XYZ file of C-alpha atoms in Angstrom:
349
model
C 9.205 -31.317 -23.749
C 8.886 -34.149 -21.205
C 10.882 -32.178 -18.613
C 8.599 -29.161 -19.039
C 5.516 -31.351 -18.599
C 6.958 -32.876 -15.423
C 7.630 -29.358 -14.089
C 4.010 -28.227 -14.603
C 2.741 -31.539 -13.255
C 4.552 -30.893 -9.987
C 3.655 -27.194 -9.916
C -0.105 -27.703 -10.340
C -0.740 -29.246 -6.868
C 1.286 -26.447 -5.250
C -0.750 -23.770 -7.035
C -3.982 -25.529 -6.078
C -2.881 -25.597 -2.420
C -1.985 -21.876 -2.529
C -5.398 -21.001 -3.962
C -7.064 -23.018 -1.194
C -5.008 -21.379 1.551
C -5.215 -17.815 0.233
C -8.978 -18.061 -0.250
C -9.294 -17.888 3.554
C -7.210 -14.704 3.858
C -8.632 -11.239 4.471
C -11.373 -9.698 6.592
C -15.094 -10.325 6.277
C -15.806 -6.566 6.397
C -13.284 -5.857 3.642
C -14.948 -7.809 0.851
C -17.388 -6.708 -1.805
C -18.499 -10.363 -1.882
C -19.881 -10.080 1.655
C -22.404 -7.209 1.355
C -23.688 -5.753 4.638
C -25.914 -2.961 3.321
C -28.627 -2.475 0.661
C -26.332 -0.619 -1.767
C -23.660 -3.310 -1.567
C -26.305 -6.027 -1.886
C -27.699 -4.457 -5.062
C -24.208 -4.220 -6.538
C -23.459 -7.805 -5.512
C -26.665 -8.993 -7.195
C -25.514 -7.403 -10.443
C -22.109 -9.058 -10.082
C -23.739 -12.469 -9.564
C -25.892 -12.009 -12.667
C -22.872 -11.048 -14.806
C -20.793 -13.958 -13.489
C -23.662 -16.398 -14.025
C -24.004 -15.347 -17.667
C -20.241 -15.548 -18.238
C -19.947 -18.955 -16.575
C -22.928 -20.223 -18.565
C -21.376 -19.058 -21.843
C -18.012 -20.634 -20.983
C -19.601 -23.962 -20.002
C -21.748 -24.134 -23.144
C -18.894 -23.151 -25.473
C -16.500 -25.673 -23.945
C -19.189 -28.381 -24.016
C -19.862 -27.697 -27.700
C -16.130 -27.747 -28.455
C -15.742 -31.070 -26.656
C -18.779 -32.497 -28.464
C -17.432 -31.421 -31.872
C -13.945 -32.775 -31.112
C -15.383 -36.186 -30.188
C -18.299 -36.411 -32.617
C -16.530 -35.127 -35.719
C -12.997 -36.319 -35.127
C -11.218 -37.851 -38.094
C -11.558 -41.612 -37.986
C -9.066 -44.121 -39.308
C -9.494 -44.674 -43.027
C -11.975 -41.823 -43.427
C -10.724 -39.603 -46.281
C -13.997 -37.731 -46.860
C -14.341 -33.981 -46.515
C -16.793 -32.963 -43.752
C -19.934 -31.065 -44.683
C -19.160 -27.342 -44.869
C -21.419 -24.929 -42.966
C -19.824 -21.655 -44.082
C -22.501 -19.142 -45.023
C -25.270 -20.954 -43.119
C -27.922 -18.313 -42.440
C -29.439 -20.394 -39.646
C -26.136 -20.630 -37.709
C -25.294 -16.967 -38.296
C -28.697 -15.915 -36.947
C -28.273 -18.167 -33.897
C -24.846 -16.869 -32.872
C -25.931 -13.285 -33.518
C -29.257 -13.422 -31.671
C -27.991 -15.303 -28.589
C -25.363 -12.646 -27.635
C -27.959 -9.910 -28.160
C -30.352 -11.691 -25.785
C -27.589 -12.118 -23.198
C -26.640 -8.432 -23.481
C -30.274 -7.418 -22.929
C -30.535 -9.713 -19.891
C -27.403 -8.088 -18.433
C -27.961 -4.563 -19.764
C -31.456 -3.879 -18.406
C -30.661 -4.542 -14.702
C -27.295 -2.796 -15.121
C -28.988 0.407 -16.315
C -31.582 0.122 -13.543
C -28.883 -0.308 -10.893
C -26.798 2.589 -12.240
C -29.792 4.944 -12.074
C -30.904 3.636 -8.654
C -27.465 4.213 -7.142
C -27.015 7.637 -8.730
C -29.971 9.174 -6.893
C -29.186 12.348 -4.983
C -30.365 12.097 -1.375
C -28.700 15.335 -0.266
C -32.105 17.057 0.083
C -33.615 14.186 2.049
C -34.405 15.592 5.525
C -33.923 12.165 7.109
C -30.514 11.574 5.526
C -27.257 12.275 7.350
C -25.013 14.489 5.229
C -21.251 13.972 5.380
C -18.514 15.832 3.519
C -15.566 13.479 3.083
C -12.185 15.090 2.431
C -9.234 12.842 1.631
C -5.684 13.781 2.620
C -2.332 12.061 2.397
C -2.904 9.758 4.292
C -6.022 10.295 6.385
C -9.723 11.024 6.076
C -11.691 13.993 7.361
C -15.443 13.713 7.996
C -17.579 16.840 8.330
C -21.259 16.794 9.290
C -22.433 20.215 7.989
C -25.936 19.976 9.487
C -24.456 19.217 12.917
C -21.524 21.623 12.738
C -18.919 19.018 13.679
C -15.753 17.539 12.179
C -13.855 14.396 13.010
C -11.268 12.142 11.405
C -10.536 8.510 10.623
C -13.778 7.193 12.131
C -17.083 7.880 10.382
C -19.833 7.408 12.980
C -23.306 6.902 11.496
C -26.786 6.020 12.803
C -27.804 2.533 11.704
C -30.507 2.233 9.063
C -30.343 5.864 7.955
C -29.236 6.970 4.516
C -25.761 8.517 4.575
C -25.089 10.949 1.751
C -21.438 11.444 0.877
C -19.931 14.453 -0.853
C -16.363 13.410 -1.594
C -13.453 15.727 -2.390
C -9.682 15.814 -1.936
C -7.266 18.242 -0.326
C -4.306 17.096 -2.416
C -3.963 14.189 -4.870
C -6.403 11.656 -6.287
C -7.832 9.227 -3.705
C -10.801 6.862 -3.703
C -13.317 6.419 -0.877
C -14.314 2.766 -0.464
C -16.229 0.795 2.175
C -16.384 -2.612 0.429
C -19.086 -4.222 2.575
C -21.405 -1.182 2.365
C -20.937 0.355 -1.087
C -18.726 0.692 -4.131
C -15.862 3.137 -4.415
C -15.952 6.784 -5.438
C -12.982 8.928 -6.474
C -12.022 12.185 -4.792
C -10.634 14.223 -7.671
C -8.235 17.200 -7.515
C -9.294 20.516 -8.969
C -12.178 21.296 -6.630
C -14.626 18.793 -8.114
C -16.848 16.665 -5.883
C -18.509 13.294 -6.331
C -21.591 12.039 -4.529
C -22.799 8.675 -3.321
C -24.991 7.206 -0.599
C -25.176 4.076 1.521
C -26.596 2.781 4.780
C -25.721 0.187 7.390
C -28.786 -1.742 8.652
C -26.836 -3.307 11.527
C -24.658 -1.878 14.270
C -20.970 -2.626 13.882
C -17.637 -1.470 12.529
C -16.897 -1.621 8.798
C -13.408 -1.180 7.419
C -12.796 1.428 4.722
C -9.828 1.871 2.402
C -8.343 4.243 -0.101
C -8.743 2.448 -3.438
C -6.522 4.707 -5.555
C -2.723 4.663 -5.505
C -1.880 7.979 -3.848
C 1.667 7.658 -2.512
C 3.971 5.437 -0.449
C 1.443 4.918 2.365
C -1.582 4.329 0.133
C -1.992 0.816 1.559
C -2.092 2.238 5.098
C -4.815 4.812 4.424
C -7.533 2.977 6.341
C -10.571 4.329 8.130
C -13.559 2.928 10.013
C -17.303 3.316 9.559
C -19.014 2.797 12.901
C -22.759 2.185 12.865
C -24.555 2.874 16.156
C -28.169 3.312 17.287
C -29.842 6.719 17.006
C -29.502 7.575 20.693
C -25.774 6.747 20.694
C -25.260 8.825 17.568
C -26.982 11.835 19.158
C -24.837 11.458 22.305
C -21.697 11.172 20.160
C -22.535 14.349 18.221
C -23.244 16.246 21.454
C -20.068 14.964 23.131
C -17.974 16.005 20.142
C -19.160 19.612 20.564
C -18.697 19.758 24.342
C -15.763 21.715 25.870
C -12.605 19.690 26.459
C -10.262 20.238 29.401
C -6.542 20.573 28.729
C -3.956 18.349 30.508
C -3.897 18.907 34.260
C -0.089 19.122 34.324
C 0.829 22.735 33.339
C 4.039 21.645 31.583
C 2.233 19.005 29.523
C -0.588 21.456 28.764
C 1.900 24.069 27.561
C 3.683 21.560 25.327
C 0.371 20.270 23.957
C -0.908 23.759 23.169
C 2.320 24.941 21.534
C 3.234 21.773 19.621
C -0.064 19.982 18.926
C -2.888 22.520 18.826
C -1.093 24.522 16.137
C -2.333 21.899 13.630
C -4.891 19.749 15.472
C -8.151 20.640 17.189
C -9.468 19.406 20.511
C -12.955 20.596 21.384
C -13.152 24.314 20.579
C -9.372 24.785 20.732
C -6.666 24.362 18.112
C -6.355 24.459 14.355
C -8.295 22.694 11.600
C -5.370 21.720 9.362
C -4.961 18.103 10.455
C -7.107 15.410 12.136
C -9.436 16.548 14.894
C -8.301 14.740 18.050
C -11.515 15.117 20.065
C -12.424 11.708 21.449
C -9.390 9.998 19.925
C -9.183 7.730 22.981
C -12.547 6.201 21.995
C -11.529 5.312 18.443
C -10.705 1.811 17.332
C -7.364 2.807 15.843
C -4.618 5.411 15.806
C -3.599 6.777 12.426
C -6.128 4.424 10.852
C -3.662 1.531 10.960
C -2.616 0.989 14.618
C -5.429 -1.078 16.126
C -6.331 -0.338 19.734
C -6.661 -3.504 21.798
C -5.676 -4.744 25.247
C -4.766 -8.110 23.741
C -2.288 -7.303 20.941
C -1.288 -10.175 18.658
C 0.177 -8.396 15.640
C 2.764 -5.674 15.092
C 0.104 -3.043 14.330
C -1.835 -3.715 17.546
C -1.435 -2.304 21.045
C -3.195 -0.405 23.812
C -4.509 3.059 22.963
C -1.710 4.628 25.005
C 1.007 2.504 23.378
C -0.297 3.236 19.874
C -0.494 6.986 20.521
C 2.978 6.956 22.059
C 4.345 5.063 19.053
C 2.664 7.402 16.578
C 3.661 10.672 18.271
C 7.236 9.492 18.799
C 7.834 8.916 15.077
C 4.869 8.983 12.661
C 7.082 8.105 9.669
C 7.849 4.716 11.222
C 4.132 3.941 11.123
C 2.993 5.700 7.954
C 5.893 6.796 5.688
C 5.383 10.018 3.786
C 2.743 11.516 6.079
C 2.939 15.269 6.591
C 3.110 15.295 10.392
C 6.781 14.498 10.761
C 8.637 13.982 14.008
C 7.799 16.496 16.744
C 10.498 17.767 19.106
C 9.256 16.545 22.496
C 11.006 15.572 25.687
C 10.339 12.084 27.021
C 8.162 13.545 29.760
C 6.132 15.559 27.241
C 5.767 12.542 24.939
C 4.550 10.320 27.792
C 2.202 12.999 29.134
C 0.612 13.883 25.800
C 0.114 10.202 24.891
C -1.529 9.594 28.279
C -3.755 12.670 27.947
C -4.961 11.720 24.467
C -5.532 8.069 25.407
C -7.877 9.254 28.168
C -9.648 11.708 25.854
C -12.730 9.531 25.356
C -16.350 10.091 24.386
C -18.774 8.068 26.488
C -21.688 7.733 24.070
C -22.382 3.982 23.660
C -24.736 2.314 26.116
C-alpha cells in the first residue's frame, strides 16, 4: 500500500506539469472557448452558465460533506446514536426543489438559444447563401446566388449573415468552425442541414471536419476568410473571369489532359474535384499544407513547393484521398506547379 502511495505521490507533480504545459497548446482560432462571432458568443455564454451551475453544485456538496465529516465525526468515548433524519419532509423538499430551480435556470436560456440559432435566414435578401458539400477529404463551397464554386477556402463578407446548407457527397462528415459557430453534420442519403453564422472582424478562421470519416479525417481542414464588402465583390468577380492556360504548349497540353478532366479552372474543366481557380491566392494547399515564405514546420512551404509536393504524390500528404498519383514527367510536374502557384486572384486592397 505504501509503495502505491509513493508512486501516486511522485506521479501527481508530473501530471500537474503536463496539464500546465498542454493548456498552452492549440490555435486561438480553433477553440470554442475563444468565440469570434455572435453565434459562437451566444453558445459560449450558455456553456459558461452550465459550468457555473455545475461548479457551484460541486463546491456546495463538497463543502457540506466536509462540514458533516468534521462536525458529526465520532468522538472518543461517544457511544450514542446520532439523530436520524430519514423521512424528514423538510430535507426532502429542499433537495427536490433546489435541483428543479437549477434546471429552470439552465433550461430557459438553453431553449431560447436553441430556437435563436435554429432560425432560417435562407430567405434573407442580405444574407450570403452557401451550399457546403463535404468530400473525402475536402470541402466544396457553392454560392448559388453568385453562380460560383470554390474549394477549401470559404470567403465571406465581414458582418453579414452566412447561411449554410450542408450536405455530403459520400460519407458522414461534420462542418465546424469553432471560433464562429458550433458544428453541423453532413449526412448521407441526400439530406441537408442548415445553420448560420457571421464574422464581425476581418481575418482567417480555421475549420475542421468534426466527424470521423476515414484515415485522413484529422487532415480535413478548411479556412473561412472574412473580408470587407468591396474585397468580397472583387473576389466573386475575379472567380468568374476567364483564365489563361499555361503559356508553354507542352505544359498546357498536359494540364488540359491530366488535370482539367477532374478539376475546373475558370470556365474550363470538370466539376468533380476542387475548383483550382485562384489556388495561388489561398492560404493552404489541400487544406493542410500551409503556404508561407518562412516555413518552420513540416506542413509549411511556399505555394509552389506545396503544390509541387501535393501533385507529386497526394497520398504522402493526405492518405486515402481519391486523387491518387498522376503520371507526369518532371518537366510537366514543375510546369503545372509553377502555373498553379501563379494562378492568383488580386482582390484584397
